[in-house]
């Protein structure tokens, strides 16, 4: 009897954990540059004393993310930039350099180019990018940033630098709790000149709302099945106890 309960209990717990991952994906369906989180289960032998060689537990793991590009949405905002194909923007965080696909940038009160979290967007030389007061920005396809101050002659256009664009192997990136990606080695990634950007566009999340909703519904049904198994096991146990007490 304990095997039935043990198996159903593990199944129900894993489904709840997977439901959490699906809920997080659905909650970020409108988050720029969000990468769908993948959650799978794997078997883990039960350790400890006394050993239970016939018992195998399961755990939910998040082996990675779906790295396919999301759809591009045209905004017309000169501060919005999207990666054309593969690649990442580099931003500065307290934990070091991190990477994101979200290119909906803005200018903070100190005239620095920042993302929606207020983190500095990095240039190819690894430094934050300062924007001239009331300057109009232009991003070229290779990430070069130019600015023209209000009332300036067009011939006085300034080259402010170039966005740091990287394109590491997805296997070397790990999602952090803040939603940004970081190198598993802890080292800053080098600039990749093959990465191109599109100005006036923002990449949307690559999560499919329909698939996420279907996944949540399927998980809910499977959870109900596991609960039904537990209820049946409890009913069988009560009947067995009743029979034993009658015989006694």
mmCIF file of C-alpha atoms in Angstrom:
data_model
loop_
_atom_site.group_PDB
_atom_site.id
_atom_site.type_symbol
_atom_site.label_atom_id
_atom_site.label_comp_id
_atom_site.label_asym_id
_atom_site.label_seq_id
_atom_site.Cartn_x
_atom_site.Cartn_y
_atom_site.Cartn_z
ATOM 1 C CA UNK A 1 0.000 0.000 0.000
ATOM 2 C CA UNK A 2 2.811 2.407 0.843
ATOM 3 C CA UNK A 3 4.176 2.044 -2.689
ATOM 4 C CA UNK A 4 0.946 3.373 -4.158
ATOM 5 C CA UNK A 5 0.874 6.325 -1.768
ATOM 6 C CA UNK A 6 4.580 7.043 -2.286
ATOM 7 C CA UNK A 7 4.282 7.018 -6.071
ATOM 8 C CA UNK A 8 1.152 9.191 -6.159
ATOM 9 C CA UNK A 9 2.597 11.629 -3.629
ATOM 10 C CA UNK A 10 5.752 12.110 -5.702
ATOM 11 C CA UNK A 11 3.739 12.571 -8.875
ATOM 12 C CA UNK A 12 1.511 15.205 -7.297
ATOM 13 C CA UNK A 13 4.460 17.122 -5.865
ATOM 14 C CA UNK A 14 6.280 17.190 -9.215
ATOM 15 C CA UNK A 15 3.151 18.412 -10.981
ATOM 16 C CA UNK A 16 2.823 21.303 -8.531
ATOM 17 C CA UNK A 17 6.435 22.300 -9.187
ATOM 18 C CA UNK A 18 5.938 22.122 -12.956
ATOM 19 C CA UNK A 19 2.766 24.175 -12.604
ATOM 20 C CA UNK A 20 4.841 26.872 -10.913
ATOM 21 C CA UNK A 21 7.168 26.986 -13.924
ATOM 22 C CA UNK A 22 4.246 27.208 -16.348
ATOM 23 C CA UNK A 23 2.674 29.971 -14.263
ATOM 24 C CA UNK A 24 5.922 31.935 -14.363
ATOM 25 C CA UNK A 25 6.052 31.595 -18.158
ATOM 26 C CA UNK A 26 2.462 32.764 -18.493
ATOM 27 C CA UNK A 27 3.063 35.708 -16.141
ATOM 28 C CA UNK A 28 5.953 36.872 -18.353
ATOM 29 C CA UNK A 29 4.164 36.557 -21.675
ATOM 30 C CA UNK A 30 4.362 40.354 -22.104
ATOM 31 C CA UNK A 31 7.915 40.693 -20.775
ATOM 32 C CA UNK A 32 10.286 41.898 -23.476
ATOM 33 C CA UNK A 33 12.936 39.351 -24.442
ATOM 34 C CA UNK A 34 11.688 36.711 -21.982
ATOM 35 C CA UNK A 35 12.832 33.155 -22.654
ATOM 36 C CA UNK A 36 10.422 30.309 -21.924
ATOM 37 C CA UNK A 37 11.515 28.268 -18.924
ATOM 38 C CA UNK A 38 11.674 24.508 -19.404
ATOM 39 C CA UNK A 39 10.923 22.187 -16.490
ATOM 40 C CA UNK A 40 11.360 18.410 -16.637
ATOM 41 C CA UNK A 41 11.439 15.569 -14.127
ATOM 42 C CA UNK A 42 14.227 13.108 -13.478
ATOM 43 C CA UNK A 43 14.530 10.049 -11.262
ATOM 44 C CA UNK A 44 16.726 10.163 -8.145
ATOM 45 C CA UNK A 45 17.430 7.094 -5.962
ATOM 46 C CA UNK A 46 16.484 7.541 -2.324
ATOM 47 C CA UNK A 47 19.602 7.932 -0.175
ATOM 48 C CA UNK A 48 20.135 7.520 3.546
ATOM 49 C CA UNK A 49 19.854 4.850 6.223
ATOM 50 C CA UNK A 50 18.226 2.478 6.117
ATOM 51 C CA UNK A 51 18.731 2.250 2.362
ATOM 52 C CA UNK A 52 15.653 1.681 0.233
ATOM 53 C CA UNK A 53 16.919 0.227 -3.049
ATOM 54 C CA UNK A 54 13.364 -0.274 -4.339
ATOM 55 C CA UNK A 55 12.436 3.395 -3.847
ATOM 56 C CA UNK A 56 13.200 6.015 -6.475
ATOM 57 C CA UNK A 57 12.162 9.619 -5.984
ATOM 58 C CA UNK A 58 11.626 12.244 -8.662
ATOM 59 C CA UNK A 59 12.631 15.883 -8.743
ATOM 60 C CA UNK A 60 11.728 18.758 -11.023
ATOM 61 C CA UNK A 61 14.700 20.351 -12.714
ATOM 62 C CA UNK A 62 14.966 23.341 -15.017
ATOM 63 C CA UNK A 63 17.591 22.246 -17.541
ATOM 64 C CA UNK A 64 17.437 25.400 -19.580
ATOM 65 C CA UNK A 65 15.302 27.736 -21.609
ATOM 66 C CA UNK A 66 13.800 27.734 -25.045
ATOM 67 C CA UNK A 67 16.154 30.028 -26.907
ATOM 68 C CA UNK A 68 14.156 30.581 -30.077
ATOM 69 C CA UNK A 69 13.679 34.270 -30.828
ATOM 70 C CA UNK A 70 10.362 35.866 -29.984
ATOM 71 C CA UNK A 71 8.354 38.009 -32.411
ATOM 72 C CA UNK A 72 9.484 41.573 -33.072
ATOM 73 C CA UNK A 73 7.071 44.388 -32.331
ATOM 74 C CA UNK A 74 7.555 47.739 -34.036
ATOM 75 C CA UNK A 75 7.342 50.643 -31.591
ATOM 76 C CA UNK A 76 8.912 53.541 -33.490
ATOM 77 C CA UNK A 77 10.721 54.518 -30.284
ATOM 78 C CA UNK A 78 14.339 55.422 -31.150
ATOM 79 C CA UNK A 79 15.466 53.962 -27.802
ATOM 80 C CA UNK A 80 14.013 50.531 -28.571
ATOM 81 C CA UNK A 81 16.400 48.006 -30.123
ATOM 82 C CA UNK A 82 15.925 44.320 -30.943
ATOM 83 C CA UNK A 83 18.436 41.600 -31.776
ATOM 84 C CA UNK A 84 17.880 40.627 -35.427
ATOM 85 C CA UNK A 85 18.600 36.913 -34.921
ATOM 86 C CA UNK A 86 20.898 35.355 -32.322
ATOM 87 C CA UNK A 87 22.761 37.299 -29.663
ATOM 88 C CA UNK A 88 22.381 39.233 -26.412
ATOM 89 C CA UNK A 89 22.720 42.722 -24.972
ATOM 90 C CA UNK A 90 25.136 43.148 -22.074
ATOM 91 C CA UNK A 91 24.097 45.013 -18.920
ATOM 92 C CA UNK A 92 25.856 45.808 -15.674
ATOM 93 C CA UNK A 93 24.566 44.337 -12.411
ATOM 94 C CA UNK A 94 25.943 44.244 -8.850
ATOM 95 C CA UNK A 95 26.879 40.596 -9.490
ATOM 96 C CA UNK A 96 28.767 41.440 -12.667
ATOM 97 C CA UNK A 97 27.959 41.409 -16.352
ATOM 98 C CA UNK A 98 24.653 39.840 -17.386
ATOM 99 C CA UNK A 99 22.812 39.301 -20.651
ATOM 100 C CA UNK A 100 19.317 40.007 -21.875
ATOM 101 C CA UNK A 101 17.288 40.088 -25.073
ATOM 102 C CA UNK A 102 15.162 42.980 -23.829
ATOM 103 C CA UNK A 103 16.112 46.116 -25.747
ATOM 104 C CA UNK A 104 13.487 48.567 -24.478
ATOM 105 C CA UNK A 105 16.046 51.056 -23.200
ATOM 106 C CA UNK A 106 15.631 54.473 -21.614
ATOM 107 C CA UNK A 107 17.766 57.338 -20.309
ATOM 108 C CA UNK A 108 17.935 57.852 -16.549
ATOM 109 C CA UNK A 109 18.241 61.112 -14.628
ATOM 110 C CA UNK A 110 22.032 60.988 -14.940
ATOM 111 C CA UNK A 111 21.831 60.738 -18.754
ATOM 112 C CA UNK A 112 22.939 57.104 -18.757
ATOM 113 C CA UNK A 113 21.480 54.478 -21.077
ATOM 114 C CA UNK A 114 19.679 51.885 -18.924
ATOM 115 C CA UNK A 115 17.269 48.985 -19.316
ATOM 116 C CA UNK A 116 13.833 48.782 -17.693
ATOM 117 C CA UNK A 117 15.432 47.600 -14.447
ATOM 118 C CA UNK A 118 17.605 50.714 -14.290
ATOM 119 C CA UNK A 119 20.775 48.722 -15.010
ATOM 120 C CA UNK A 120 23.471 50.271 -17.185
ATOM 121 C CA UNK A 121 23.597 49.079 -20.783
ATOM 122 C CA UNK A 122 27.225 48.311 -21.613
ATOM 123 C CA UNK A 123 29.270 49.431 -24.589
ATOM 124 C CA UNK A 124 31.687 47.232 -26.514
ATOM 125 C CA UNK A 125 34.494 48.304 -24.178
ATOM 126 C CA UNK A 126 32.478 47.219 -21.131
ATOM 127 C CA UNK A 127 31.659 50.721 -19.872
ATOM 128 C CA UNK A 128 28.241 52.349 -19.283
ATOM 129 C CA UNK A 129 26.987 54.628 -22.054
ATOM 130 C CA UNK A 130 26.407 58.316 -21.333
ATOM 131 C CA UNK A 131 23.925 60.205 -23.491
ATOM 132 C CA UNK A 132 24.281 63.961 -24.218
ATOM 133 C CA UNK A 133 21.605 66.149 -22.697
ATOM 134 C CA UNK A 134 18.505 66.193 -24.942
ATOM 135 C CA UNK A 135 20.378 64.206 -27.534
ATOM 136 C CA UNK A 136 18.517 62.221 -30.193
ATOM 137 C CA UNK A 137 19.918 58.688 -30.404
ATOM 138 C CA UNK A 138 20.355 56.532 -33.487
ATOM 139 C CA UNK A 139 21.366 52.859 -33.462
ATOM 140 C CA UNK A 140 22.984 51.346 -36.523
ATOM 141 C CA UNK A 141 22.620 47.675 -37.424
ATOM 142 C CA UNK A 142 25.980 46.832 -35.821
ATOM 143 C CA UNK A 143 25.008 48.547 -32.561
ATOM 144 C CA UNK A 144 26.903 51.776 -33.084
ATOM 145 C CA UNK A 145 25.299 54.649 -31.179
ATOM 146 C CA UNK A 146 25.235 58.196 -32.520
ATOM 147 C CA UNK A 147 23.594 61.263 -31.030
ATOM 148 C CA UNK A 148 22.652 64.701 -32.191
ATOM 149 C CA UNK A 149 22.043 67.349 -29.575
ATOM 150 C CA UNK A 150 19.021 69.627 -29.716
ATOM 151 C CA UNK A 151 19.705 72.477 -32.165
ATOM 152 C CA UNK A 152 23.043 71.007 -33.290
ATOM 153 C CA UNK A 153 24.143 71.015 -36.890
ATOM 154 C CA UNK A 154 23.658 67.543 -38.450
ATOM 155 C CA UNK A 155 27.355 67.586 -39.305
ATOM 156 C CA UNK A 156 28.118 67.690 -35.564
ATOM 157 C CA UNK A 157 26.681 64.222 -34.927
ATOM 158 C CA UNK A 158 28.516 62.434 -32.110
ATOM 159 C CA UNK A 159 29.578 58.797 -32.029
ATOM 160 C CA UNK A 160 28.947 57.645 -28.448
ATOM 161 C CA UNK A 161 30.209 54.115 -28.812
ATOM 162 C CA UNK A 162 28.806 50.736 -29.690
ATOM 163 C CA UNK A 163 26.482 48.385 -27.856
ATOM 164 C CA UNK A 164 28.158 45.308 -26.474
ATOM 165 C CA UNK A 165 26.566 42.469 -28.399
ATOM 166 C CA UNK A 166 27.538 38.901 -27.521
ATOM 167 C CA UNK A 167 26.565 35.512 -28.889
ATOM 168 C CA UNK A 168 27.789 32.753 -26.548
ATOM 169 C CA UNK A 169 26.826 29.098 -26.782
ATOM 170 C CA UNK A 170 23.395 28.805 -25.074
ATOM 171 C CA UNK A 171 24.778 25.855 -23.081
ATOM 172 C CA UNK A 172 27.194 28.248 -21.342
ATOM 173 C CA UNK A 173 24.409 30.560 -20.115
ATOM 174 C CA UNK A 174 22.314 30.103 -16.998
ATOM 175 C CA UNK A 175 19.169 31.951 -16.018
ATOM 176 C CA UNK A 176 19.449 33.794 -12.699
ATOM 177 C CA UNK A 177 16.676 34.545 -10.229
ATOM 178 C CA UNK A 178 16.407 38.093 -11.607
ATOM 179 C CA UNK A 179 15.537 36.744 -15.065
ATOM 180 C CA UNK A 180 18.864 37.754 -16.615
ATOM 181 C CA UNK A 181 21.307 35.249 -18.058
ATOM 182 C CA UNK A 182 24.893 34.880 -16.876
ATOM 183 C CA UNK A 183 27.879 32.876 -17.991
ATOM 184 C CA UNK A 184 28.308 29.590 -16.129
ATOM 185 C CA UNK A 185 32.054 30.308 -15.990
ATOM 186 C CA UNK A 186 31.547 33.711 -14.387
ATOM 187 C CA UNK A 187 33.602 35.347 -17.129
ATOM 188 C CA UNK A 188 32.401 38.225 -19.308
ATOM 189 C CA UNK A 189 31.617 37.157 -22.848
ATOM 190 C CA UNK A 190 33.502 38.737 -25.781
ATOM 191 C CA UNK A 191 31.827 41.017 -28.302
ATOM 192 C CA UNK A 192 30.554 39.289 -31.435
ATOM 193 C CA UNK A 193 30.550 41.513 -34.507
ATOM 194 C CA UNK A 194 28.183 39.175 -36.361
ATOM 195 C CA UNK A 195 25.260 40.113 -34.084
ATOM 196 C CA UNK A 196 22.956 42.680 -35.690
ATOM 197 C CA UNK A 197 20.193 44.836 -34.237
ATOM 198 C CA UNK A 198 17.054 46.536 -35.523
ATOM 199 C CA UNK A 199 16.166 50.001 -34.248
ATOM 200 C CA UNK A 200 12.604 50.933 -33.365
ATOM 201 C CA UNK A 201 11.606 47.353 -32.524
ATOM 202 C CA UNK A 202 11.296 45.326 -29.321
ATOM 203 C CA UNK A 203 11.454 41.552 -29.097
ATOM 204 C CA UNK A 204 8.478 40.090 -27.281
ATOM 205 C CA UNK A 205 8.432 36.971 -25.093
ATOM 206 C CA UNK A 206 8.788 33.658 -26.923
ATOM 207 C CA UNK A 207 6.152 32.040 -24.678
ATOM 208 C CA UNK A 208 3.026 30.781 -26.433
ATOM 209 C CA UNK A 209 -0.014 31.696 -24.344
ATOM 210 C CA UNK A 210 -2.050 28.865 -25.861
ATOM 211 C CA UNK A 211 0.602 26.229 -25.148
ATOM 212 C CA UNK A 212 1.108 27.508 -21.590
ATOM 213 C CA UNK A 213 -2.636 27.409 -20.876
ATOM 214 C CA UNK A 214 -2.967 23.888 -22.316
ATOM 215 C CA UNK A 215 -0.001 22.788 -20.204
ATOM 216 C CA UNK A 216 -1.575 24.193 -17.039
ATOM 217 C CA UNK A 217 -4.893 22.474 -17.774
ATOM 218 C CA UNK A 218 -3.159 19.147 -18.440
ATOM 219 C CA UNK A 219 -1.164 19.486 -15.233
ATOM 220 C CA UNK A 220 -4.327 20.204 -13.244
ATOM 221 C CA UNK A 221 -5.974 17.072 -14.648
ATOM 222 C CA UNK A 222 -2.938 14.919 -13.900
ATOM 223 C CA UNK A 223 -2.839 16.313 -10.349
ATOM 224 C CA UNK A 224 -6.492 15.335 -9.880
ATOM 225 C CA UNK A 225 -5.620 11.809 -11.068
ATOM 226 C CA UNK A 226 -2.860 11.549 -8.450
ATOM 227 C CA UNK A 227 -5.260 12.744 -5.749
ATOM 228 C CA UNK A 228 -7.785 10.130 -6.869
ATOM 229 C CA UNK A 229 -5.113 7.419 -6.485
ATOM 230 C CA UNK A 230 -4.418 8.618 -2.917
ATOM 231 C CA UNK A 231 -8.126 8.604 -2.100
ATOM 232 C CA UNK A 232 -8.540 5.085 -3.505
ATOM 233 C CA UNK A 233 -5.513 3.910 -1.525
ATOM 234 C CA UNK A 234 -7.017 5.355 1.648
ATOM 235 C CA UNK A 235 -10.377 3.724 0.916
ATOM 236 C CA UNK A 236 -8.703 0.348 0.320
ATOM 237 C CA UNK A 237 -6.744 0.677 3.553
ATOM 238 C CA UNK A 238 -9.916 1.444 5.519
ATOM 239 C CA UNK A 239 -11.657 -1.574 3.989
ATOM 240 C CA UNK A 240 -8.704 -3.831 4.787
ATOM 241 C CA UNK A 241 -8.651 -2.602 8.393
ATOM 242 C CA UNK A 242 -12.393 -3.198 8.633
ATOM 243 C CA UNK A 243 -12.009 -6.792 7.405
ATOM 244 C CA UNK A 244 -9.143 -7.463 9.817
ATOM 245 C CA UNK A 245 -11.092 -6.056 12.750
ATOM 246 C CA UNK A 246 -14.097 -8.251 11.863
ATOM 247 C CA UNK A 247 -11.895 -11.353 11.735
ATOM 248 C CA UNK A 248 -10.437 -10.428 15.061
#
